[in-house]
Tab-separated table of N, CA and C in Angstrom:
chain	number	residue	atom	x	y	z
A	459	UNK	N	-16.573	12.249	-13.871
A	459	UNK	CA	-16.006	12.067	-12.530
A	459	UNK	C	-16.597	13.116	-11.609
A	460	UNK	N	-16.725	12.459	-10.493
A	460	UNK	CA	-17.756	13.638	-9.219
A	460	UNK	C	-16.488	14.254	-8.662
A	461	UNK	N	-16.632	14.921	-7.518
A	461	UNK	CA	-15.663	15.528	-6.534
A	461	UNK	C	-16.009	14.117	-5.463
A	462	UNK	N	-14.705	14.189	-5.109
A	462	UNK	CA	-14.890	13.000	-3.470
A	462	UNK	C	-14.147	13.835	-2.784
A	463	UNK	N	-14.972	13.794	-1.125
A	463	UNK	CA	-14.314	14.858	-0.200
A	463	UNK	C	-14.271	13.300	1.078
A	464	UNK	N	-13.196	13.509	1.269
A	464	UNK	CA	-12.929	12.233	2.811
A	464	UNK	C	-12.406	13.220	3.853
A	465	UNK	N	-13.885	13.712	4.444
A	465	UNK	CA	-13.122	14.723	6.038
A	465	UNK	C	-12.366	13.842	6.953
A	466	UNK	N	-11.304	14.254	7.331
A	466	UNK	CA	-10.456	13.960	8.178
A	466	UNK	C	-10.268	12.545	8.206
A	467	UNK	N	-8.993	12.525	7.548
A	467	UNK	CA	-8.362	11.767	6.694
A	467	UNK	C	-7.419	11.102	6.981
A	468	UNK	N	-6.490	11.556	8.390
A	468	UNK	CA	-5.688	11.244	8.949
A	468	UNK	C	-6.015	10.418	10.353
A	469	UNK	N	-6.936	9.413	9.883
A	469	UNK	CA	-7.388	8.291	11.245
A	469	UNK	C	-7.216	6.888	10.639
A	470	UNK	N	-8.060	6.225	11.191
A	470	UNK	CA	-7.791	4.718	10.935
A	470	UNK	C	-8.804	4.591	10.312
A	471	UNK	N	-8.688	3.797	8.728
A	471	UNK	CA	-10.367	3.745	8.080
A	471	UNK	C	-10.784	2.511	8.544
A	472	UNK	N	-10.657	2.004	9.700
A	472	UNK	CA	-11.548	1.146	10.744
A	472	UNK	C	-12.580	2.354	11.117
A	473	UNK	N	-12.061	3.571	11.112
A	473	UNK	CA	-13.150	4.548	12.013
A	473	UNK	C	-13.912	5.084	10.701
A	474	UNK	N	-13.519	4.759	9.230
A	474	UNK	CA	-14.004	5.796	8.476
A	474	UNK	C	-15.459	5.048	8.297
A	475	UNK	N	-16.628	5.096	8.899
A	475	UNK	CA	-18.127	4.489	8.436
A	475	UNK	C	-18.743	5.057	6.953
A	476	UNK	N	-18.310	5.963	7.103
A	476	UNK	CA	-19.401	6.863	5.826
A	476	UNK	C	-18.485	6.216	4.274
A	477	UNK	N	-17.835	5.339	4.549
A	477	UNK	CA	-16.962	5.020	3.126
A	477	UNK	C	-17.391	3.875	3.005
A	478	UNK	N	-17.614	3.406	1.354
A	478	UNK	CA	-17.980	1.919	1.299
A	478	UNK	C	-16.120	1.132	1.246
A	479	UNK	N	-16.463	0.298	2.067
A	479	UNK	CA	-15.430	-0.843	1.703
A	479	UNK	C	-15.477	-1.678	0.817
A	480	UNK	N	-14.450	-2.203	-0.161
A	480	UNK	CA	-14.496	-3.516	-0.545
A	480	UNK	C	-13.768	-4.462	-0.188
A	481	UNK	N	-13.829	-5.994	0.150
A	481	UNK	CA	-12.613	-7.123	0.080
A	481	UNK	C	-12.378	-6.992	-1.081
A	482	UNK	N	-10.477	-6.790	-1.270
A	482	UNK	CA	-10.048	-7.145	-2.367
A	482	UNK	C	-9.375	-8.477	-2.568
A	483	UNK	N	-10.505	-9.163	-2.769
A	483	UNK	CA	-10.427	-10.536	-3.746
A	483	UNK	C	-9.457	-10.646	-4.631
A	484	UNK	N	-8.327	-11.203	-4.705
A	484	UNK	CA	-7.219	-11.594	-5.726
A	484	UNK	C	-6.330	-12.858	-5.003
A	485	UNK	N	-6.296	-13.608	-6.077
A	485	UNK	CA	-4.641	-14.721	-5.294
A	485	UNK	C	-3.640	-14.047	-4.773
A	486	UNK	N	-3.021	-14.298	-3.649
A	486	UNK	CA	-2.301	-13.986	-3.249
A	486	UNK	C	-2.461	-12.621	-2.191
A	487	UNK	N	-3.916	-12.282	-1.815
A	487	UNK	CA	-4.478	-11.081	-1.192
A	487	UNK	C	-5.273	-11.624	-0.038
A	488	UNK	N	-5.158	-11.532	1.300
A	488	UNK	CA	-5.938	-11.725	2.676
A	488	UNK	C	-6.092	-10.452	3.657
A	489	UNK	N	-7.246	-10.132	3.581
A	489	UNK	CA	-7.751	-9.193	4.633
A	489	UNK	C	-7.494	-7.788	4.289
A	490	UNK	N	-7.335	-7.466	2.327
A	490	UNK	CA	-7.160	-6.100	2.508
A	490	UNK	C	-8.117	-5.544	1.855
A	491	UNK	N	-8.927	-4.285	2.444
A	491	UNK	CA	-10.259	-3.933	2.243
A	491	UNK	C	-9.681	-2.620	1.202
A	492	UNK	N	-10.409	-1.921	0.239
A	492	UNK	CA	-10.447	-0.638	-0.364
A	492	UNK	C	-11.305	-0.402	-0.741
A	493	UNK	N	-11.176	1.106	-0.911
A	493	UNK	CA	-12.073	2.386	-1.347
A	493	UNK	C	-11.732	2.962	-2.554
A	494	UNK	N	-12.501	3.121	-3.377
A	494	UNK	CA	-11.687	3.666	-5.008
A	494	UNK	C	-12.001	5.354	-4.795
A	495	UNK	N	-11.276	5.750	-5.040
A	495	UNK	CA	-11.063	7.062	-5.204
A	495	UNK	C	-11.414	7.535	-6.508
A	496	UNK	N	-10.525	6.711	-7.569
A	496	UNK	CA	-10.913	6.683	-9.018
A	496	UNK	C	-10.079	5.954	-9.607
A	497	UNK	N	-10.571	5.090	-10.486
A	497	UNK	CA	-9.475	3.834	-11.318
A	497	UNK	C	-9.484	4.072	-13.165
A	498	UNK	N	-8.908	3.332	-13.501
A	498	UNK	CA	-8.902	3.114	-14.815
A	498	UNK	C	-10.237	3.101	-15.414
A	499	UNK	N	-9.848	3.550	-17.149
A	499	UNK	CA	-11.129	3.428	-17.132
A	499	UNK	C	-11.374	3.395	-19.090
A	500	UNK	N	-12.498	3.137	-19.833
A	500	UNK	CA	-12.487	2.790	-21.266
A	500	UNK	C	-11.797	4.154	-21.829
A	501	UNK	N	-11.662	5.027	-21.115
A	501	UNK	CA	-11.242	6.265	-21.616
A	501	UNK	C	-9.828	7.047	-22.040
A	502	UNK	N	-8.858	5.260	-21.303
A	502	UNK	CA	-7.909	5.849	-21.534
A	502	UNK	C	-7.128	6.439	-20.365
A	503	UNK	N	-7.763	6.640	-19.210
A	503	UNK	CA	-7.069	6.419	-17.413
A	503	UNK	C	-6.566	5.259	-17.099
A	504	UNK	N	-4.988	5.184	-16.935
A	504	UNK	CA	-4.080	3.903	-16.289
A	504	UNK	C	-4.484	4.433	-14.945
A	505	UNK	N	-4.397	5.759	-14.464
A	505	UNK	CA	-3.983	5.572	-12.956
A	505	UNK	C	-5.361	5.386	-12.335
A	506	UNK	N	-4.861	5.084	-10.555
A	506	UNK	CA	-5.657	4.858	-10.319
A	506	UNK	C	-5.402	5.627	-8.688
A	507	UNK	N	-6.628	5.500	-7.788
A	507	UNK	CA	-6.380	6.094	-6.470
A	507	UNK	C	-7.363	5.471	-5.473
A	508	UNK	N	-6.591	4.589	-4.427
A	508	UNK	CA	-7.149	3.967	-3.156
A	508	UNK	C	-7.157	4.101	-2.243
A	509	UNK	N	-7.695	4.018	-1.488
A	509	UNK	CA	-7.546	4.018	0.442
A	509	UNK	C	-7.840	1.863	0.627
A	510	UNK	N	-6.687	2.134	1.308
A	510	UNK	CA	-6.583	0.636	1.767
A	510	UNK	C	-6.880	0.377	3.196
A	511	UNK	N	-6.933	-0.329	3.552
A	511	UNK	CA	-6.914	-1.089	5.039
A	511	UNK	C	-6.646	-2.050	5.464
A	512	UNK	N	-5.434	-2.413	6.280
A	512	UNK	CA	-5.475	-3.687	6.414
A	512	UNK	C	-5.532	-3.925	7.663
A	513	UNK	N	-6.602	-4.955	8.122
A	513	UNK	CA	-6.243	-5.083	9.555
A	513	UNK	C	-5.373	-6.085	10.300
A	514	UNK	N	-4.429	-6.175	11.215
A	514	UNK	CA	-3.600	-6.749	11.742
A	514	UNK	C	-3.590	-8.292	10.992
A	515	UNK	N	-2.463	-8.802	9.984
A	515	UNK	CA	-2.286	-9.681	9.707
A	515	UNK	C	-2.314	-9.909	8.279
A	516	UNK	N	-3.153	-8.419	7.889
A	516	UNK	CA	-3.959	-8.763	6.465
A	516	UNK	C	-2.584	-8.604	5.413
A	517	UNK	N	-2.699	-9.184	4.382
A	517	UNK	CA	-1.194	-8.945	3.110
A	517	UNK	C	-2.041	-8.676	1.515
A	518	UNK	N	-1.161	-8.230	0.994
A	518	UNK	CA	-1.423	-7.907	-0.298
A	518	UNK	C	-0.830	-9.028	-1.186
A	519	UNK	N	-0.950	-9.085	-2.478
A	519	UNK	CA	-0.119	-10.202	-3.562
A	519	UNK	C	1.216	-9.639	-3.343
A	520	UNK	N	2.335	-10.197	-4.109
A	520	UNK	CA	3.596	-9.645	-4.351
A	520	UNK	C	3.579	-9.695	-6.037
A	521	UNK	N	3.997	-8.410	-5.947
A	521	UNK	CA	3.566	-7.925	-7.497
A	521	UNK	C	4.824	-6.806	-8.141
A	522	UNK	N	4.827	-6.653	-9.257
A	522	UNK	CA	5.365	-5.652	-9.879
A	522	UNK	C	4.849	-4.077	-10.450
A	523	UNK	N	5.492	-3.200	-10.088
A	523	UNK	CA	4.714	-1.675	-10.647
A	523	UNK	C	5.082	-1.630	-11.993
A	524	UNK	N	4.133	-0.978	-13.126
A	524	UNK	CA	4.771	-0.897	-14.166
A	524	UNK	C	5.136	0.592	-14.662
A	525	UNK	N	4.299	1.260	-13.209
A	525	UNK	CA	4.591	2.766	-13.406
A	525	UNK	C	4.920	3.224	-12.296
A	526	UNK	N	4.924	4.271	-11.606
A	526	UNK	CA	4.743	4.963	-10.940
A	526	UNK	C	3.967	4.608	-9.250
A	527	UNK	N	3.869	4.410	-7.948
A	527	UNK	CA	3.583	4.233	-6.933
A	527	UNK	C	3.616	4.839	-5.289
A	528	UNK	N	2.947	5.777	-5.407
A	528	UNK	CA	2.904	6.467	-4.310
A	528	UNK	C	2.083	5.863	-3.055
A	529	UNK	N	2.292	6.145	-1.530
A	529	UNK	CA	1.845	5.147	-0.539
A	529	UNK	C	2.216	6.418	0.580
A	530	UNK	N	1.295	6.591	1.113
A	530	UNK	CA	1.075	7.770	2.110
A	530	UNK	C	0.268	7.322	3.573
A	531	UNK	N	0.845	6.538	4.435
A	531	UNK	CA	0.407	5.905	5.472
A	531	UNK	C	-0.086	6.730	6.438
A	532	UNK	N	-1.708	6.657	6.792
A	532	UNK	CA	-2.469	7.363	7.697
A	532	UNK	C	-2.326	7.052	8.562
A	533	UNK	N	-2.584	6.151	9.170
A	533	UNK	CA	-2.538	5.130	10.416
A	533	UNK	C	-1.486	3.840	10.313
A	534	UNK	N	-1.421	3.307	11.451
A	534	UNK	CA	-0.721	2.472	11.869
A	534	UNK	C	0.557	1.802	11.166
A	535	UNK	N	1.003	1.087	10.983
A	535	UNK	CA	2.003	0.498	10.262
A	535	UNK	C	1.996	-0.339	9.182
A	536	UNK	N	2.627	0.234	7.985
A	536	UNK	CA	2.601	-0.865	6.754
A	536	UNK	C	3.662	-1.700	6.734
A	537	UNK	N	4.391	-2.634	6.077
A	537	UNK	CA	5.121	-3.781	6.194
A	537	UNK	C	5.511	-4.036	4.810
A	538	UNK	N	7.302	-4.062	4.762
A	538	UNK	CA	6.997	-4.367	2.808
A	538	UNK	C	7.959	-5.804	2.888
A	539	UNK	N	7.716	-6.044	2.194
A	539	UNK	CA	8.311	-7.818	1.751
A	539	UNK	C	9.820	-7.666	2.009
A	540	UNK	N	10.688	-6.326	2.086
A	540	UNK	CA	12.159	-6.278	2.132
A	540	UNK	C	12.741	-6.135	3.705
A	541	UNK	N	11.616	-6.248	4.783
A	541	UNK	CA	11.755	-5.888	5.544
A	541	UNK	C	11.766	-4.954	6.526
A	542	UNK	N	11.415	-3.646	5.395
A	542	UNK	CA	11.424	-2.275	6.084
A	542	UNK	C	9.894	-1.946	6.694
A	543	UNK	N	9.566	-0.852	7.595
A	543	UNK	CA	7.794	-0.679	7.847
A	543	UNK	C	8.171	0.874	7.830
A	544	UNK	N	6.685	1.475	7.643
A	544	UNK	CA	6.621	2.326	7.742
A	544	UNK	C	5.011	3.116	8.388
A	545	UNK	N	4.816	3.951	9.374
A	545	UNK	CA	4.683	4.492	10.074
A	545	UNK	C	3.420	5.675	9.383
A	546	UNK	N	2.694	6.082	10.683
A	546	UNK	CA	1.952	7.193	10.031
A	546	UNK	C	2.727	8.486	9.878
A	547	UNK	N	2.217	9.002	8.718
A	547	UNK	CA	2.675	10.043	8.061
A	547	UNK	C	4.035	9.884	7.147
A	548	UNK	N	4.306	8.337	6.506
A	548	UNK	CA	6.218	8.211	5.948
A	548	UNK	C	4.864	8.116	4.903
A	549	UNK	N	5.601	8.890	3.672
A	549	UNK	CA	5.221	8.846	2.378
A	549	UNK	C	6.183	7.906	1.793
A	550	UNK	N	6.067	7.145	0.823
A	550	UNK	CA	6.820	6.467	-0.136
A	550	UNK	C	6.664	6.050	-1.293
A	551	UNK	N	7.426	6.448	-2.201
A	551	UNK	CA	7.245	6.981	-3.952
A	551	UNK	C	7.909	5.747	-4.254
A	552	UNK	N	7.906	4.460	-5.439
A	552	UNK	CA	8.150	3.397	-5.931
A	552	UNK	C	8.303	3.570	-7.219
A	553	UNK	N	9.347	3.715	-7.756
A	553	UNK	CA	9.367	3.366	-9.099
A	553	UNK	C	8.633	2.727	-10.158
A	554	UNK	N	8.561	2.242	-11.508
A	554	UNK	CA	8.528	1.266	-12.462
A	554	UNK	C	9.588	0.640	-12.178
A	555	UNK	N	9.224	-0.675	-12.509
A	555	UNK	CA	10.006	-2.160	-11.813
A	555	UNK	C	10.269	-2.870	-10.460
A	556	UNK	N	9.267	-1.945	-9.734
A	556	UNK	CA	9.264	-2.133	-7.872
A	556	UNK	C	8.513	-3.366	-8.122
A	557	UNK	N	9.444	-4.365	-6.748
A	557	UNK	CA	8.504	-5.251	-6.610
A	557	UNK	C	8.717	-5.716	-5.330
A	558	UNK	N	7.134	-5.924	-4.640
A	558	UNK	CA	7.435	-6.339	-3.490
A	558	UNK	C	6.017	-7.138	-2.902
A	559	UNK	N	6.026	-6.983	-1.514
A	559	UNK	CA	4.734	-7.250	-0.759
A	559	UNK	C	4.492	-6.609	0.087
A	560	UNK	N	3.233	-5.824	0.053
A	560	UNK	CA	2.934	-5.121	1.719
A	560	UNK	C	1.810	-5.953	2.679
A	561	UNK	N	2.114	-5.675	3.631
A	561	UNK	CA	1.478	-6.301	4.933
A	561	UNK	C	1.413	-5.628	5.655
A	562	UNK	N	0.387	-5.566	6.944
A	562	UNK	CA	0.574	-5.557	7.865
A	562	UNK	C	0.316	-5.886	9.462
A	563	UNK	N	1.729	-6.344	10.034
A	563	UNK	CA	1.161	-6.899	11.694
A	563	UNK	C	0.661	-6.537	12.176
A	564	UNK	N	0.207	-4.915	12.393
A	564	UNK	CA	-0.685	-4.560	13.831
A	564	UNK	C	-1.786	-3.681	12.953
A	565	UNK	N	-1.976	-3.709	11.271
A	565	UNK	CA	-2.968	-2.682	11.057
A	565	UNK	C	-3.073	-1.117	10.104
A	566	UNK	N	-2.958	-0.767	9.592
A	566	UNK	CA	-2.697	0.397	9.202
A	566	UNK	C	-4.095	0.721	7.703
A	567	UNK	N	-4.140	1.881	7.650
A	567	UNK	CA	-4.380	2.889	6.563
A	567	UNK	C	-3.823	3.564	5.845
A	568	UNK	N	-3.939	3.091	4.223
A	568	UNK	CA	-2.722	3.767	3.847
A	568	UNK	C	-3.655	4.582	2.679
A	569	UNK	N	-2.922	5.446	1.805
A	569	UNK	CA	-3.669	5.967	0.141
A	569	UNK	C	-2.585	5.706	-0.796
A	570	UNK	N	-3.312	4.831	-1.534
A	570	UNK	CA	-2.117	4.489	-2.899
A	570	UNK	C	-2.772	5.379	-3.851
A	571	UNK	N	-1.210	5.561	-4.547
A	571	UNK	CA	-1.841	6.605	-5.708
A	571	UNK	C	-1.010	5.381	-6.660
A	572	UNK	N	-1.552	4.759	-8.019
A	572	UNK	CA	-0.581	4.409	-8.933
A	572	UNK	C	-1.011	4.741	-10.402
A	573	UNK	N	0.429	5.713	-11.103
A	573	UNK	CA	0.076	5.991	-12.327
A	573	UNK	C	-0.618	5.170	-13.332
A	574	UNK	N	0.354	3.728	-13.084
A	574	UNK	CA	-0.299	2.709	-14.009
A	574	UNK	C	-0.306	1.606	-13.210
A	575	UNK	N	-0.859	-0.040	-14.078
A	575	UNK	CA	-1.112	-0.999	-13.345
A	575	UNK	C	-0.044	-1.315	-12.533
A	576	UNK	N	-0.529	-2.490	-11.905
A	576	UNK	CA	0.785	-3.396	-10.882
A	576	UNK	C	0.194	-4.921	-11.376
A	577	UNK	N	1.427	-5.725	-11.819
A	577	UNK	CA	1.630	-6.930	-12.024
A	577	UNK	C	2.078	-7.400	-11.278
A	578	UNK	N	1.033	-8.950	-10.680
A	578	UNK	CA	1.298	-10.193	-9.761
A	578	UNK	C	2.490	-10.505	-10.496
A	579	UNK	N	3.426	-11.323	-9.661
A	579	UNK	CA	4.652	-11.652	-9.866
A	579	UNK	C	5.081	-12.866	-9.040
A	580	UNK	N	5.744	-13.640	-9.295
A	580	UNK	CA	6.436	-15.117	-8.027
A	580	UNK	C	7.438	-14.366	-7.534
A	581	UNK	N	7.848	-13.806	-5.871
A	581	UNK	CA	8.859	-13.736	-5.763
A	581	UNK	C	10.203	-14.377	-5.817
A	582	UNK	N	11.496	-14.124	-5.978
A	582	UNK	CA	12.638	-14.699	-6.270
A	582	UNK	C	12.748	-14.831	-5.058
A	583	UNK	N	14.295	-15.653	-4.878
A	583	UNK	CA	14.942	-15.854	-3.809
A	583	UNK	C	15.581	-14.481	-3.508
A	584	UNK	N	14.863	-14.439	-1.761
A	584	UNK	CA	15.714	-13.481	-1.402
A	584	UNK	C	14.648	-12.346	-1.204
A	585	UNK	N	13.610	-11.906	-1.755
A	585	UNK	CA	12.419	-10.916	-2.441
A	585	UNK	C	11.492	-10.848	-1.355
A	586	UNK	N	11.834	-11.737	-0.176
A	586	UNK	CA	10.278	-11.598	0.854
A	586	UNK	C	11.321	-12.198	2.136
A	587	UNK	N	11.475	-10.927	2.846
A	587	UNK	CA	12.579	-11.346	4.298
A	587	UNK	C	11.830	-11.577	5.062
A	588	UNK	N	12.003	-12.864	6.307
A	588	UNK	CA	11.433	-13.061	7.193
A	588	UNK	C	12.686	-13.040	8.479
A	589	UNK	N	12.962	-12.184	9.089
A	589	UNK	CA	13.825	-11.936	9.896
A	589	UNK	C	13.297	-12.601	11.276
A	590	UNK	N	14.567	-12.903	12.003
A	590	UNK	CA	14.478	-13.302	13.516
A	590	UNK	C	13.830	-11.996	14.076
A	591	UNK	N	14.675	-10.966	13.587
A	591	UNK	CA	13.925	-9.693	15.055
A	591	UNK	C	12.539	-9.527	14.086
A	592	UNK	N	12.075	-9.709	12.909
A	592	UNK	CA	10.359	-9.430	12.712
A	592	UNK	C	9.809	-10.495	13.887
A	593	UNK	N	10.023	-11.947	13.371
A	593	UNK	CA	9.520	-12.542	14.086
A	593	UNK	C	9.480	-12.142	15.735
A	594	UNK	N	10.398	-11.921	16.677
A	594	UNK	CA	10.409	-12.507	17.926
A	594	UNK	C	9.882	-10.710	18.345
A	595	UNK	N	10.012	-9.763	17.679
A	595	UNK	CA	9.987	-8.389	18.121
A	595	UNK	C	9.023	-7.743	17.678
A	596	UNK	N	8.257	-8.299	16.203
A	596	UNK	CA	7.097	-7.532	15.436
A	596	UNK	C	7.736	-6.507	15.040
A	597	UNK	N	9.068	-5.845	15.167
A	597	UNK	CA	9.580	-4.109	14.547
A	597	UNK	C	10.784	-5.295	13.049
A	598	UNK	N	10.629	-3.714	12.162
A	598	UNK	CA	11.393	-4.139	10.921
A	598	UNK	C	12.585	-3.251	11.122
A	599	UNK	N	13.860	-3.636	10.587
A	599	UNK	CA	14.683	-2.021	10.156
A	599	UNK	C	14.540	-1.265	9.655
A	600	UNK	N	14.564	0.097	9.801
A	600	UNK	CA	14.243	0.955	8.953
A	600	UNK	C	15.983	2.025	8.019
A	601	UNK	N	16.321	0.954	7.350
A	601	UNK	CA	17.470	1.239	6.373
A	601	UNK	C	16.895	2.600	5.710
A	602	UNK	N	18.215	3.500	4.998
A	602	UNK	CA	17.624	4.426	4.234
A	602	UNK	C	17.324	4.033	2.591
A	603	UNK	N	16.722	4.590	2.156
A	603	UNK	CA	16.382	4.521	0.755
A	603	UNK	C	17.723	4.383	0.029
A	604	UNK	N	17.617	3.178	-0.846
A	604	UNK	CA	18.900	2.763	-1.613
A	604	UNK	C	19.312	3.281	-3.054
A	605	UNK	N	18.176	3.632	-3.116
A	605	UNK	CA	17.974	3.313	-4.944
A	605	UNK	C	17.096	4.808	-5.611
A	606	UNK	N	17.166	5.166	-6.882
A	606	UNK	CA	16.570	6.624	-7.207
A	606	UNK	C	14.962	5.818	-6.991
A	607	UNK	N	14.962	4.251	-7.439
A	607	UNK	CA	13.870	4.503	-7.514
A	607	UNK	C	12.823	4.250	-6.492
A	608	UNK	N	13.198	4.363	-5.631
A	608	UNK	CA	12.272	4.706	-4.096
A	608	UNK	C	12.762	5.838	-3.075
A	609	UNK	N	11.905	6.830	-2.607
A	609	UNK	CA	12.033	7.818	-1.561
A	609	UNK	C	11.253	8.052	-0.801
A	610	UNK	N	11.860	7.731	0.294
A	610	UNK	CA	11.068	7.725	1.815
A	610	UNK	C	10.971	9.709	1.695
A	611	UNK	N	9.802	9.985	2.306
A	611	UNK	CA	10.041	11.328	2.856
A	611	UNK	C	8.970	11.724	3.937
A	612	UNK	N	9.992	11.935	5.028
A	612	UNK	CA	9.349	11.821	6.102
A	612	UNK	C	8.893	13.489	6.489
Protein backbone atom coordinates (compact mmCIF):
# COMPACT_ATOMS: atom_id res chain seq x y z
CA UNK A 1 0.00 0.00 0.00
CA UNK A 2 1.39 3.66 -1.09
CA UNK A 3 0.62 6.83 1.03
CA UNK A 4 -2.47 8.81 -0.68
CA UNK A 5 -2.41 12.52 0.15
CA UNK A 6 -5.96 14.42 -1.15
CA UNK A 7 -4.93 18.32 -0.48
CA UNK A 8 -7.80 20.05 0.53
CA UNK A 9 -10.34 17.89 1.07
CA UNK A 10 -13.08 19.81 2.22
CA UNK A 11 -14.61 20.94 -1.43
CA UNK A 12 -16.76 19.40 -3.88
CA UNK A 13 -14.97 16.39 -5.75
CA UNK A 14 -16.70 17.98 -8.87
CA UNK A 15 -13.59 20.36 -8.24
CA UNK A 16 -11.22 17.48 -7.28
CA UNK A 17 -9.38 17.00 -11.16
CA UNK A 18 -6.19 15.39 -10.03
CA UNK A 19 -8.39 12.21 -8.73
CA UNK A 20 -9.40 9.41 -11.01
CA UNK A 21 -13.13 8.82 -10.92
CA UNK A 22 -15.03 5.78 -11.37
CA UNK A 23 -18.97 5.10 -12.37
CA UNK A 24 -20.05 2.79 -9.90
CA UNK A 25 -21.81 0.32 -11.98
CA UNK A 26 -24.16 -1.92 -9.79
CA UNK A 27 -28.18 -2.61 -9.92
CA UNK A 28 -29.76 -0.44 -8.19
CA UNK A 29 -26.82 2.50 -8.47
CA UNK A 30 -27.31 5.91 -10.86
CA UNK A 31 -24.85 8.63 -11.08
CA UNK A 32 -22.52 7.72 -8.22
CA UNK A 33 -18.88 8.23 -9.12
CA UNK A 34 -15.77 6.94 -6.60
CA UNK A 35 -12.31 7.08 -5.70
CA UNK A 36 -10.72 4.10 -3.76
CA UNK A 37 -8.71 5.10 -1.13
CA UNK A 38 -8.07 1.40 -0.37
CA UNK A 39 -10.42 -1.76 -0.55
CA UNK A 40 -10.38 -5.29 0.24
CA UNK A 41 -8.08 -7.34 -0.69
CA UNK A 42 -6.53 -11.44 -1.15
CA UNK A 43 -4.84 -10.55 2.03
CA UNK A 44 -7.37 -10.63 4.24
CA UNK A 45 -8.61 -6.57 4.27
CA UNK A 46 -12.66 -6.40 4.67
CA UNK A 47 -12.43 -2.70 5.01
CA UNK A 48 -12.51 -0.47 2.71
CA UNK A 49 -12.17 3.57 2.05
CA UNK A 50 -14.01 5.93 -0.62
CA UNK A 51 -14.66 9.32 -1.71
CA UNK A 52 -18.01 9.38 -3.41
CA UNK A 53 -19.85 11.84 -5.49
CA UNK A 54 -22.98 12.22 -6.36
CA UNK A 55 -24.27 14.67 -8.53
CA UNK A 56 -27.77 16.13 -8.10
CA UNK A 57 -30.16 13.20 -8.48
CA UNK A 58 -27.55 10.49 -8.41
CA UNK A 59 -28.64 7.27 -5.68
CA UNK A 60 -26.87 4.44 -4.42
CA UNK A 61 -28.49 0.58 -4.12
CA UNK A 62 -30.36 0.03 -0.82
CA UNK A 63 -28.32 -2.32 0.96
CA UNK A 64 -27.30 -3.76 4.27
CA UNK A 65 -23.89 -3.09 6.45
CA UNK A 66 -22.46 -6.11 7.79
CA UNK A 67 -19.98 -4.12 9.76
CA UNK A 68 -19.19 -1.04 10.68
CA UNK A 69 -19.98 2.46 8.43
CA UNK A 70 -18.66 5.70 8.71
CA UNK A 71 -19.86 8.78 6.23
CA UNK A 72 -18.21 12.18 6.68
CA UNK A 73 -19.95 14.68 4.24
CA UNK A 74 -17.60 17.28 2.49
CA UNK A 75 -19.83 19.04 0.41
CA UNK A 76 -23.28 19.47 -0.23
CA UNK A 77 -26.05 17.27 0.94
CA UNK A 78 -26.48 13.50 1.35
CA UNK A 79 -30.05 11.96 1.54
CA UNK A 80 -30.82 8.57 3.36
CA UNK A 81 -33.83 6.37 2.43
CA UNK A 82 -35.41 7.26 6.17
CA UNK A 83 -35.76 10.60 5.32
CA UNK A 84 -33.16 12.36 7.21
CA UNK A 85 -30.09 14.58 5.09
CA UNK A 86 -27.18 15.54 6.11
CA UNK A 87 -24.99 18.48 5.48
CA UNK A 88 -21.28 19.39 5.14
CA UNK A 89 -19.25 18.54 7.91
CA UNK A 90 -22.34 15.92 9.90
CA UNK A 91 -20.29 12.79 10.38
CA UNK A 92 -22.36 9.60 10.67
CA UNK A 93 -21.28 6.21 12.19
CA UNK A 94 -23.87 3.10 11.09
CA UNK A 95 -23.87 0.12 12.71
CA UNK A 96 -23.90 -3.77 11.55
CA UNK A 97 -27.44 -4.36 10.36
CA UNK A 98 -27.96 -0.66 8.91
CA UNK A 99 -29.97 -0.56 6.11
CA UNK A 100 -30.83 1.98 3.91
CA UNK A 101 -30.39 4.23 0.69
CA UNK A 102 -28.35 7.30 0.11
CA UNK A 103 -29.05 9.90 -2.46
CA UNK A 104 -28.70 12.91 -3.35
CA UNK A 105 -31.03 16.03 -4.63
CA UNK A 106 -28.73 18.85 -5.05
CA UNK A 107 -25.17 16.91 -4.93
CA UNK A 108 -22.71 16.25 -2.38
CA UNK A 109 -19.16 14.65 -1.47
CA UNK A 110 -18.94 12.41 0.94
CA UNK A 111 -15.80 9.71 2.47
CA UNK A 112 -17.07 6.34 3.41
CA UNK A 113 -15.04 4.45 5.58
CA UNK A 114 -16.56 0.66 5.90
CA UNK A 115 -15.00 -1.97 8.16
CA UNK A 116 -16.61 -4.69 6.22
CA UNK A 117 -18.83 -5.36 3.14
CA UNK A 118 -22.41 -3.90 2.49
CA UNK A 119 -25.14 -6.21 1.18
CA UNK A 120 -27.80 -5.23 -1.63
CA UNK A 121 -31.02 -5.84 -0.01
CA UNK A 122 -35.11 -5.33 -1.27
CA UNK A 123 -36.35 -2.74 0.88
CA UNK A 124 -39.41 -3.56 3.21
CA UNK A 125 -42.40 -1.66 3.64
CA UNK A 126 -41.88 1.42 5.15
CA UNK A 127 -37.63 1.36 4.53
CA UNK A 128 -37.54 4.21 1.74
CA UNK A 129 -39.80 7.52 2.82
CA UNK A 130 -40.99 9.63 0.23
CA UNK A 131 -42.51 12.55 2.09
CA UNK A 132 -44.85 15.47 0.88
CA UNK A 133 -42.36 18.17 2.37
CA UNK A 134 -39.19 16.08 0.41
CA UNK A 135 -41.17 16.28 -2.47
CA UNK A 136 -42.74 19.88 -2.67
CA UNK A 137 -39.63 21.51 -0.46
CA UNK A 138 -36.41 19.30 -1.46
CA UNK A 139 -35.44 19.66 2.73
CA UNK A 140 -35.71 16.24 4.90
CA UNK A 141 -36.22 16.26 8.86
CA UNK A 142 -33.53 16.18 10.67
CA UNK A 143 -34.81 13.85 13.85
CA UNK A 144 -32.12 12.96 16.45
CA UNK A 145 -30.32 9.74 16.38
CA UNK A 146 -32.60 6.90 17.71
CA UNK A 147 -30.73 3.97 18.13
CA UNK A 148 -26.89 3.01 19.68
CA UNK A 149 -26.49 1.99 16.41
CA UNK A 150 -26.18 5.27 14.55
CA UNK A 151 -24.51 8.73 15.73
CA UNK A 152 -24.82 11.86 14.17
CA UNK A 153 -21.89 14.10 15.42
CA UNK A 154 -21.94 17.31 14.46
Amino acid sequence: MHDHVVRNVFRSGFEMSELTWTSWVEPGRAGVEHHILWAPDDGGEDSAGLLLRFPPGAHGDFHEHLGYELMLVFDGTLDRSDGRSFSAGDLVVEGPGTRHQMSSRLGCTVLAIRSKPAVAREPSAGEIRNTAETATTGTHARPAASTAEESIVR
